[in-house]
PDB file of C-alpha atoms in Angstrom:
ATOM      1  CA  ALA F   1      19.738 -48.767  18.631  1.00  0.00           C
ATOM      2  CA  GLN F   2      23.198 -47.186  20.328  1.00  0.00           C
ATOM      3  CA  THR F   3      26.551 -49.595  20.495  1.00  0.00           C
ATOM      4  CA  VAL F   4      29.986 -49.055  22.378  1.00  0.00           C
ATOM      5  CA  THR F   5      33.656 -49.394  20.655  1.00  0.00           C
ATOM      6  CA  GLN F   6      36.481 -49.899  22.861  1.00  0.00           C
ATOM      7  CA  SER F   7      38.718 -50.998  20.364  1.00  0.00           C
ATOM      8  CA  GLN F   8      41.327 -52.089  22.969  1.00  0.00           C
ATOM      9  CA  PRO F   9      41.056 -55.303  24.598  1.00  0.00           C
ATOM     10  CA  GLU F  10      44.293 -54.660  26.702  1.00  0.00           C
ATOM     11  CA  MET F  11      46.517 -52.212  27.969  1.00  0.00           C
ATOM     12  CA  SER F  12      49.769 -52.320  29.527  1.00  0.00           C
ATOM     13  CA  VAL F  13      51.432 -49.286  32.024  1.00  0.00           C
ATOM     14  CA  GLN F  14      54.142 -48.655  33.837  1.00  0.00           C
ATOM     15  CA  GLU F  15      53.283 -47.897  37.571  1.00  0.00           C
ATOM     16  CA  ALA F  16      52.667 -44.311  38.185  1.00  0.00           C
ATOM     17  CA  GLU F  17      53.386 -43.135  34.123  1.00  0.00           C
ATOM     18  CA  THR F  18      49.526 -41.926  32.501  1.00  0.00           C
ATOM     19  CA  VAL F  19      47.468 -44.334  30.428  1.00  0.00           C
ATOM     20  CA  THR F  20      45.133 -43.867  28.350  1.00  0.00           C
ATOM     21  CA  LEU F  21      41.923 -46.304  27.476  1.00  0.00           C
ATOM     22  CA  SER F  22      39.623 -45.079  24.237  1.00  0.00           C
ATOM     23  CA  CYS F  23      35.750 -46.023  23.557  1.00  0.00           C
ATOM     24  CA  THR F  24      33.646 -44.724  21.107  1.00  0.00           C
ATOM     25  CA  TYR F  25      29.815 -44.685  20.726  1.00  0.00           C
ATOM     26  CA  ASP F  26      26.794 -44.433  18.626  1.00  0.00           C
ATOM     27  CA  THR F  27      23.795 -42.788  19.468  1.00  0.00           C
ATOM     28  CA  SER F  28      21.173 -40.436  17.863  1.00  0.00           C
ATOM     29  CA  GLU F  29      19.924 -39.111  21.145  1.00  0.00           C
ATOM     30  CA  SER F  30      21.493 -35.981  21.840  1.00  0.00           C
ATOM     31  CA  ASP F  31      21.296 -35.815  25.756  1.00  0.00           C
ATOM     32  CA  TYR F  32      22.902 -39.344  27.853  1.00  0.00           C
ATOM     33  CA  TYR F  33      25.483 -40.471  30.430  1.00  0.00           C
ATOM     34  CA  LEU F  34      28.700 -41.940  29.918  1.00  0.00           C
ATOM     35  CA  PHE F  35      29.833 -43.478  32.446  1.00  0.00           C
ATOM     36  CA  TRP F  36      33.488 -45.369  32.940  1.00  0.00           C
ATOM     37  CA  TYR F  37      33.197 -49.092  35.042  1.00  0.00           C
ATOM     38  CA  LYS F  38      36.655 -50.670  36.822  1.00  0.00           C
ATOM     39  CA  GLN F  39      35.364 -54.627  37.202  1.00  0.00           C
ATOM     40  CA  PRO F  40      38.201 -55.850  39.346  1.00  0.00           C
ATOM     41  CA  PRO F  41      39.430 -59.634  39.243  1.00  0.00           C
ATOM     42  CA  SER F  42      36.760 -60.124  41.900  1.00  0.00           C
ATOM     43  CA  ARG F  43      34.097 -59.177  39.261  1.00  0.00           C
ATOM     44  CA  GLN F  44      31.846 -56.580  41.409  1.00  0.00           C
ATOM     45  CA  MET F  45      31.013 -53.712  39.293  1.00  0.00           C
ATOM     46  CA  ILE F  46      32.813 -49.909  40.072  1.00  0.00           C
ATOM     47  CA  LEU F  47      32.025 -47.066  38.978  1.00  0.00           C
ATOM     48  CA  VAL F  48      34.949 -45.245  38.255  1.00  0.00           C
ATOM     49  CA  ILE F  49      33.707 -41.446  36.226  1.00  0.00           C
ATOM     50  CA  ARG F  50      30.457 -40.688  35.053  1.00  0.00           C
ATOM     51  CA  GLN F  51      29.720 -37.853  32.903  1.00  0.00           C
ATOM     52  CA  GLU F  52      26.238 -36.092  31.263  1.00  0.00           C
ATOM     53  CA  ALA F  53      26.159 -35.087  27.189  1.00  0.00           C
ATOM     54  CA  TYR F  54      24.527 -31.358  28.307  1.00  0.00           C
ATOM     55  CA  LYS F  55      28.126 -31.120  30.244  1.00  0.00           C
ATOM     56  CA  GLN F  56      30.463 -29.555  28.177  1.00  0.00           C
ATOM     57  CA  GLN F  57      33.594 -29.895  31.200  1.00  0.00           C
ATOM     58  CA  ASN F  58      35.106 -33.281  31.327  1.00  0.00           C
ATOM     59  CA  ALA F  59      34.569 -34.968  34.363  1.00  0.00           C
ATOM     60  CA  THR F  60      37.082 -35.294  37.063  1.00  0.00           C
ATOM     61  CA  GLU F  61      38.029 -37.646  39.974  1.00  0.00           C
ATOM     62  CA  ASN F  62      40.917 -37.956  41.863  1.00  0.00           C
ATOM     63  CA  ARG F  63      44.246 -39.310  39.124  1.00  0.00           C
ATOM     64  CA  PHE F  64      41.325 -40.152  36.382  1.00  0.00           C
ATOM     65  CA  SER F  65      39.190 -38.112  33.573  1.00  0.00           C
ATOM     66  CA  VAL F  66      37.962 -38.401  30.848  1.00  0.00           C
ATOM     67  CA  ASN F  67      38.034 -36.736  27.345  1.00  0.00           C
ATOM     68  CA  PHE F  68      34.247 -36.134  26.816  1.00  0.00           C
ATOM     69  CA  GLN F  69      34.154 -35.283  22.149  1.00  0.00           C
ATOM     70  CA  LYS F  70      30.454 -35.610  21.870  1.00  0.00           C
ATOM     71  CA  ALA F  71      30.462 -34.413  18.558  1.00  0.00           C
ATOM     72  CA  ALA F  72      33.183 -36.778  17.722  1.00  0.00           C
ATOM     73  CA  LYS F  73      31.530 -39.242  19.688  1.00  0.00           C
ATOM     74  CA  SER F  74      34.528 -40.135  21.547  1.00  0.00           C
ATOM     75  CA  PHE F  75      34.558 -40.200  25.510  1.00  0.00           C
ATOM     76  CA  SER F  76      38.332 -41.662  27.083  1.00  0.00           C
ATOM     77  CA  LEU F  77      39.991 -42.433  30.381  1.00  0.00           C
ATOM     78  CA  LYS F  78      43.342 -40.899  31.749  1.00  0.00           C
ATOM     79  CA  ILE F  79      44.184 -42.248  34.518  1.00  0.00           C
ATOM     80  CA  SER F  80      47.486 -40.873  36.162  1.00  0.00           C
ATOM     81  CA  ASP F  81      49.840 -41.430  38.137  1.00  0.00           C
ATOM     82  CA  SER F  82      48.852 -45.532  37.469  1.00  0.00           C
ATOM     83  CA  GLN F  83      48.849 -47.968  40.290  1.00  0.00           C
ATOM     84  CA  LEU F  84      49.609 -51.537  41.179  1.00  0.00           C
ATOM     85  CA  GLY F  85      45.335 -50.966  42.328  1.00  0.00           C
ATOM     86  CA  ASP F  86      44.298 -49.476  38.988  1.00  0.00           C
ATOM     87  CA  ALA F  87      44.871 -53.182  37.304  1.00  0.00           C
ATOM     88  CA  ALA F  88      41.287 -54.284  36.305  1.00  0.00           C
ATOM     89  CA  MET F  89      38.914 -54.834  33.722  1.00  0.00           C
ATOM     90  CA  TYR F  90      37.328 -51.378  31.906  1.00  0.00           C
ATOM     91  CA  PHE F  91      33.726 -50.652  30.946  1.00  0.00           C
ATOM     92  CA  CYS F  92      33.298 -47.926  28.918  1.00  0.00           C
ATOM     93  CA  ALA F  93      29.367 -47.439  28.999  1.00  0.00           C
ATOM     94  CA  TYR F  94      26.522 -45.603  28.099  1.00  0.00           C
ATOM     95  CA  ARG F  95      22.535 -44.746  29.252  1.00  0.00           C
ATOM     96  CA  ARG F  96      19.865 -42.479  27.585  1.00  0.00           C
ATOM     97  CA  ALA F  97      18.875 -39.877  29.796  1.00  0.00           C
ATOM     98  CA  ASP F  98      16.663 -40.032  32.661  1.00  0.00           C
ATOM     99  CA  ASN F  99      13.694 -37.811  30.374  1.00  0.00           C
ATOM    100  CA  SER F 100      14.589 -39.071  27.364  1.00  0.00           C
ATOM    101  CA  GLY F 101      11.543 -41.068  27.603  1.00  0.00           C
ATOM    102  CA  GLY F 102       9.903 -45.026  27.446  1.00  0.00           C
ATOM    103  CA  GLY F 103      10.870 -45.282  31.151  1.00  0.00           C
ATOM    104  CA  ALA F 104      14.319 -46.473  32.641  1.00  0.00           C
ATOM    105  CA  ASP F 105      17.490 -47.916  30.815  1.00  0.00           C
ATOM    106  CA  GLY F 106      19.606 -50.595  31.261  1.00  0.00           C
ATOM    107  CA  LEU F 107      23.889 -49.529  30.319  1.00  0.00           C
ATOM    108  CA  THR F 108      25.292 -50.978  27.253  1.00  0.00           C
ATOM    109  CA  PHE F 109      28.782 -51.517  27.968  1.00  0.00           C
ATOM    110  CA  GLY F 110      31.465 -51.708  25.460  1.00  0.00           C
ATOM    111  CA  LYS F 111      33.366 -55.165  25.917  1.00  0.00           C
ATOM    112  CA  GLY F 112      36.542 -53.626  27.889  1.00  0.00           C
ATOM    113  CA  THR F 113      39.680 -52.813  27.840  1.00  0.00           C
ATOM    114  CA  HIS F 114      42.332 -55.182  30.044  1.00  0.00           C
ATOM    115  CA  LEU F 115      44.632 -52.939  32.468  1.00  0.00           C
ATOM    116  CA  ILE F 116      47.734 -53.814  33.586  1.00  0.00           C
ATOM    117  CA  ILE F 117      50.365 -52.199  35.535  1.00  0.00           C
ATOM    118  CA  GLN F 118      53.646 -53.000  35.631  1.00  0.00           C
ATOM    119  CA  PRO F 119      55.749 -52.985  38.931  1.00  0.00           C
TER     120      PRO F 119
ATOM    121  CA  GLY B   1      24.770 -45.846  51.453  1.00  0.00           C
ATOM    122  CA  ALA B   2      23.840 -48.052  48.308  1.00  0.00           C
ATOM    123  CA  VAL B   3      24.154 -50.957  48.285  1.00  0.00           C
ATOM    124  CA  VAL B   4      22.995 -53.885  46.493  1.00  0.00           C
ATOM    125  CA  SER B   5      23.667 -57.682  47.853  1.00  0.00           C
ATOM    126  CA  GLN B   6      23.090 -61.020  45.770  1.00  0.00           C
ATOM    127  CA  HIS B   7      22.155 -64.334  47.044  1.00  0.00           C
ATOM    128  CA  PRO B   8      23.760 -66.617  45.872  1.00  0.00           C
ATOM    129  CA  SER B   9      27.249 -65.277  44.970  1.00  0.00           C
ATOM    130  CA  TRP B  10      27.349 -68.810  43.628  1.00  0.00           C
ATOM    131  CA  VAL B  11      25.110 -71.691  43.201  1.00  0.00           C
ATOM    132  CA  ILE B  12      26.162 -74.878  40.986  1.00  0.00           C
ATOM    133  CA  CYS B  13      23.093 -76.743  39.825  1.00  0.00           C
ATOM    134  CA  LYS B  14      21.967 -79.308  37.388  1.00  0.00           C
ATOM    135  CA  SER B  15      21.230 -79.221  33.840  1.00  0.00           C
ATOM    136  CA  GLY B  16      17.055 -79.365  33.954  1.00  0.00           C
ATOM    137  CA  THR B  17      16.315 -77.742  37.931  1.00  0.00           C
ATOM    138  CA  SER B  18      15.513 -74.399  38.373  1.00  0.00           C
ATOM    139  CA  VAL B  19      17.697 -71.805  40.040  1.00  0.00           C
ATOM    140  CA  LYS B  20      17.285 -68.620  41.944  1.00  0.00           C
ATOM    141  CA  ILE B  21      18.478 -65.622  42.018  1.00  0.00           C
ATOM    142  CA  GLU B  22      18.189 -62.801  44.994  1.00  0.00           C
ATOM    143  CA  CYS B  23      18.877 -58.606  44.032  1.00  0.00           C
ATOM    144  CA  ARG B  24      18.407 -56.443  47.272  1.00  0.00           C
ATOM    145  CA  SER B  25      18.837 -53.073  48.091  1.00  0.00           C
ATOM    146  CA  LEU B  26      19.570 -52.319  51.592  1.00  0.00           C
ATOM    147  CA  ASP B  27      19.589 -48.689  52.174  1.00  0.00           C
ATOM    148  CA  PHE B  28      17.239 -47.570  49.418  1.00  0.00           C
ATOM    149  CA  GLN B  29      14.135 -48.310  47.384  1.00  0.00           C
ATOM    150  CA  ALA B  30      14.357 -49.256  43.470  1.00  0.00           C
ATOM    151  CA  THR B  31      11.290 -49.535  41.696  1.00  0.00           C
ATOM    152  CA  THR B  32      13.831 -50.322  38.590  1.00  0.00           C
ATOM    153  CA  MET B  33      15.668 -53.125  38.709  1.00  0.00           C
ATOM    154  CA  PHE B  34      18.236 -54.882  35.862  1.00  0.00           C
ATOM    155  CA  TRP B  35      19.760 -58.109  35.251  1.00  0.00           C
ATOM    156  CA  TYR B  36      22.897 -58.832  33.431  1.00  0.00           C
ATOM    157  CA  ARG B  37      25.110 -61.469  31.786  1.00  0.00           C
ATOM    158  CA  GLN B  38      28.421 -61.387  31.854  1.00  0.00           C
ATOM    159  CA  PHE B  39      30.373 -64.563  29.927  1.00  0.00           C
ATOM    160  CA  PRO B  40      33.720 -66.032  30.510  1.00  0.00           C
ATOM    161  CA  LYS B  41      35.931 -62.631  29.445  1.00  0.00           C
ATOM    162  CA  GLN B  42      33.500 -60.556  28.399  1.00  0.00           C
ATOM    163  CA  SER B  43      30.988 -57.932  28.581  1.00  0.00           C
ATOM    164  CA  LEU B  44      27.802 -57.276  30.675  1.00  0.00           C
ATOM    165  CA  MET B  45      24.640 -57.573  28.295  1.00  0.00           C
ATOM    166  CA  LEU B  46      21.161 -55.982  29.586  1.00  0.00           C
ATOM    167  CA  MET B  47      18.483 -59.253  29.682  1.00  0.00           C
ATOM    168  CA  ALA B  48      16.136 -57.408  31.189  1.00  0.00           C
ATOM    169  CA  THR B  49      14.591 -55.061  33.128  1.00  0.00           C
ATOM    170  CA  SER B  50      12.719 -55.855  35.709  1.00  0.00           C
ATOM    171  CA  ASN B  51       9.523 -53.386  37.483  1.00  0.00           C
ATOM    172  CA  GLU B  52       8.022 -52.984  40.424  1.00  0.00           C
ATOM    173  CA  GLY B  53       4.537 -54.445  40.141  1.00  0.00           C
ATOM    174  CA  SER B  54       4.839 -55.093  36.785  1.00  0.00           C
ATOM    175  CA  LYS B  55       6.239 -57.587  33.786  1.00  0.00           C
ATOM    176  CA  ALA B  56       9.568 -57.934  33.201  1.00  0.00           C
ATOM    177  CA  THR B  57      10.877 -55.567  29.865  1.00  0.00           C
ATOM    178  CA  TYR B  58      12.809 -58.190  28.377  1.00  0.00           C
ATOM    179  CA  GLU B  59      15.714 -57.379  25.613  1.00  0.00           C
ATOM    180  CA  GLN B  60      15.515 -58.730  22.347  1.00  0.00           C
ATOM    181  CA  GLY B  61      16.075 -62.426  21.901  1.00  0.00           C
ATOM    182  CA  VAL B  62      16.656 -63.602  25.874  1.00  0.00           C
ATOM    183  CA  GLU B  63      13.193 -66.204  26.849  1.00  0.00           C
ATOM    184  CA  LYS B  64      10.849 -64.730  28.272  1.00  0.00           C
ATOM    185  CA  ASP B  65       9.686 -68.617  29.732  1.00  0.00           C
ATOM    186  CA  LYS B  66      13.258 -68.972  30.694  1.00  0.00           C
ATOM    187  CA  PHE B  67      14.058 -66.308  32.671  1.00  0.00           C
ATOM    188  CA  LEU B  68      11.496 -65.309  35.076  1.00  0.00           C
ATOM    189  CA  ILE B  69      11.889 -62.498  36.513  1.00  0.00           C
ATOM    190  CA  ASN B  70       9.635 -61.034  40.115  1.00  0.00           C
ATOM    191  CA  HIS B  71      10.053 -57.358  41.724  1.00  0.00           C
ATOM    192  CA  ALA B  72       7.395 -58.181  44.569  1.00  0.00           C
ATOM    193  CA  SER B  73       8.958 -54.496  46.734  1.00  0.00           C
ATOM    194  CA  LEU B  74      10.741 -52.321  46.268  1.00  0.00           C
ATOM    195  CA  THR B  75      13.953 -53.493  46.888  1.00  0.00           C
ATOM    196  CA  LEU B  76      13.623 -57.227  46.294  1.00  0.00           C
ATOM    197  CA  SER B  77      13.756 -58.728  42.808  1.00  0.00           C
ATOM    198  CA  THR B  78      14.679 -62.813  42.000  1.00  0.00           C
ATOM    199  CA  LEU B  79      15.734 -64.283  38.469  1.00  0.00           C
ATOM    200  CA  THR B  80      15.169 -67.396  38.020  1.00  0.00           C
ATOM    201  CA  VAL B  81      16.606 -69.750  35.655  1.00  0.00           C
ATOM    202  CA  THR B  82      13.808 -72.398  34.441  1.00  0.00           C
ATOM    203  CA  SER B  83      15.382 -76.358  33.159  1.00  0.00           C
ATOM    204  CA  ALA B  84      18.854 -74.465  33.523  1.00  0.00           C
ATOM    205  CA  HIS B  85      21.086 -76.251  30.740  1.00  0.00           C
ATOM    206  CA  PRO B  86      25.362 -76.081  30.708  1.00  0.00           C
ATOM    207  CA  GLU B  87      24.756 -73.023  27.895  1.00  0.00           C
ATOM    208  CA  ASP B  88      23.125 -70.764  30.958  1.00  0.00           C
ATOM    209  CA  SER B  89      26.276 -71.169  32.811  1.00  0.00           C
ATOM    210  CA  SER B  90      26.977 -67.388  33.105  1.00  0.00           C
ATOM    211  CA  PHE B  91      28.197 -64.553  35.596  1.00  0.00           C
ATOM    212  CA  TYR B  92      24.531 -63.123  36.256  1.00  0.00           C
ATOM    213  CA  ILE B  93      24.859 -59.152  37.897  1.00  0.00           C
ATOM    214  CA  CYS B  94      22.454 -57.190  39.096  1.00  0.00           C
ATOM    215  CA  SER B  95      21.811 -53.779  39.511  1.00  0.00           C
ATOM    216  CA  ALA B  96      19.097 -50.906  41.606  1.00  0.00           C
ATOM    217  CA  ARG B  97      18.264 -47.904  39.997  1.00  0.00           C
ATOM    218  CA  ALA B  98      17.565 -45.412  43.018  1.00  0.00           C
ATOM    219  CA  LEU B  99      15.955 -42.579  43.197  1.00  0.00           C
ATOM    220  CA  ASN B 100      18.495 -40.081  41.702  1.00  0.00           C
ATOM    221  CA  TYR B 101      18.696 -42.739  38.868  1.00  0.00           C
ATOM    222  CA  GLU B 102      22.035 -44.083  39.358  1.00  0.00           C
ATOM    223  CA  GLN B 103      22.467 -47.539  39.313  1.00  0.00           C
ATOM    224  CA  TYR B 104      23.928 -48.953  41.265  1.00  0.00           C
ATOM    225  CA  PHE B 105      25.575 -52.995  41.351  1.00  0.00           C
ATOM    226  CA  GLY B 106      24.962 -56.387  43.136  1.00  0.00           C
ATOM    227  CA  PRO B 107      28.042 -58.581  43.226  1.00  0.00           C
ATOM    228  CA  GLY B 108      26.752 -60.869  41.208  1.00  0.00           C
ATOM    229  CA  THR B 109      26.199 -64.811  41.281  1.00  0.00           C
ATOM    230  CA  ARG B 110      27.886 -67.703  39.387  1.00  0.00           C
ATOM    231  CA  LEU B 111      25.972 -69.977  37.934  1.00  0.00           C
ATOM    232  CA  THR B 112      27.569 -73.606  36.838  1.00  0.00           C
ATOM    233  CA  VAL B 113      25.017 -75.984  35.155  1.00  0.00           C
ATOM    234  CA  THR B 114      26.278 -79.206  35.357  1.00  0.00           C
TER     235      THR B 114
END
């Protein structure tokens, strides 16, 4: 079974600075997807960024980028120019690729990292 | 686009009663929906996979007779918590899988059992 580990329960960063959230995972699959979700106090899950395992290029979405190391099974999220609105819980998540057979898969989440933005 | 709603957003029920939570995909069809549970300050745990027109698939440790799932149409899945107990109090979140395989999350339902 796949597992997702986030070893940082809480991180704090000054506004406008850069912060990196760590995530490691374990799987025997060769094709899969990795995600970072943001959960603000409203508890609505918001997709931040998505990475397909077969793509070597790291995904980027504006101020958010990932460092995907497939061999090391590492998937960290870098937030540049941190803003007050970035404060939230961040969850790393895994899903098997759609062509893995056995039907659709739900997401496996890490325990989350609480990101605090210091003004 | 790709909006998922849940109803109710918050429900309080007495111990021993049943409560139904609805998950709707508003602007797309979803042959598969997922139900997650999130305890306070914890992560989301997948409870079950709901497939339109067929029986749900439950994760290990989830009681299928307690958490009844019905996916009667391509836009609606329901989760019924039967004979609720205080330990069932939690935040329940659904997601719907669109044709592009992406999963879109609902806003969640907070269940409090007294």
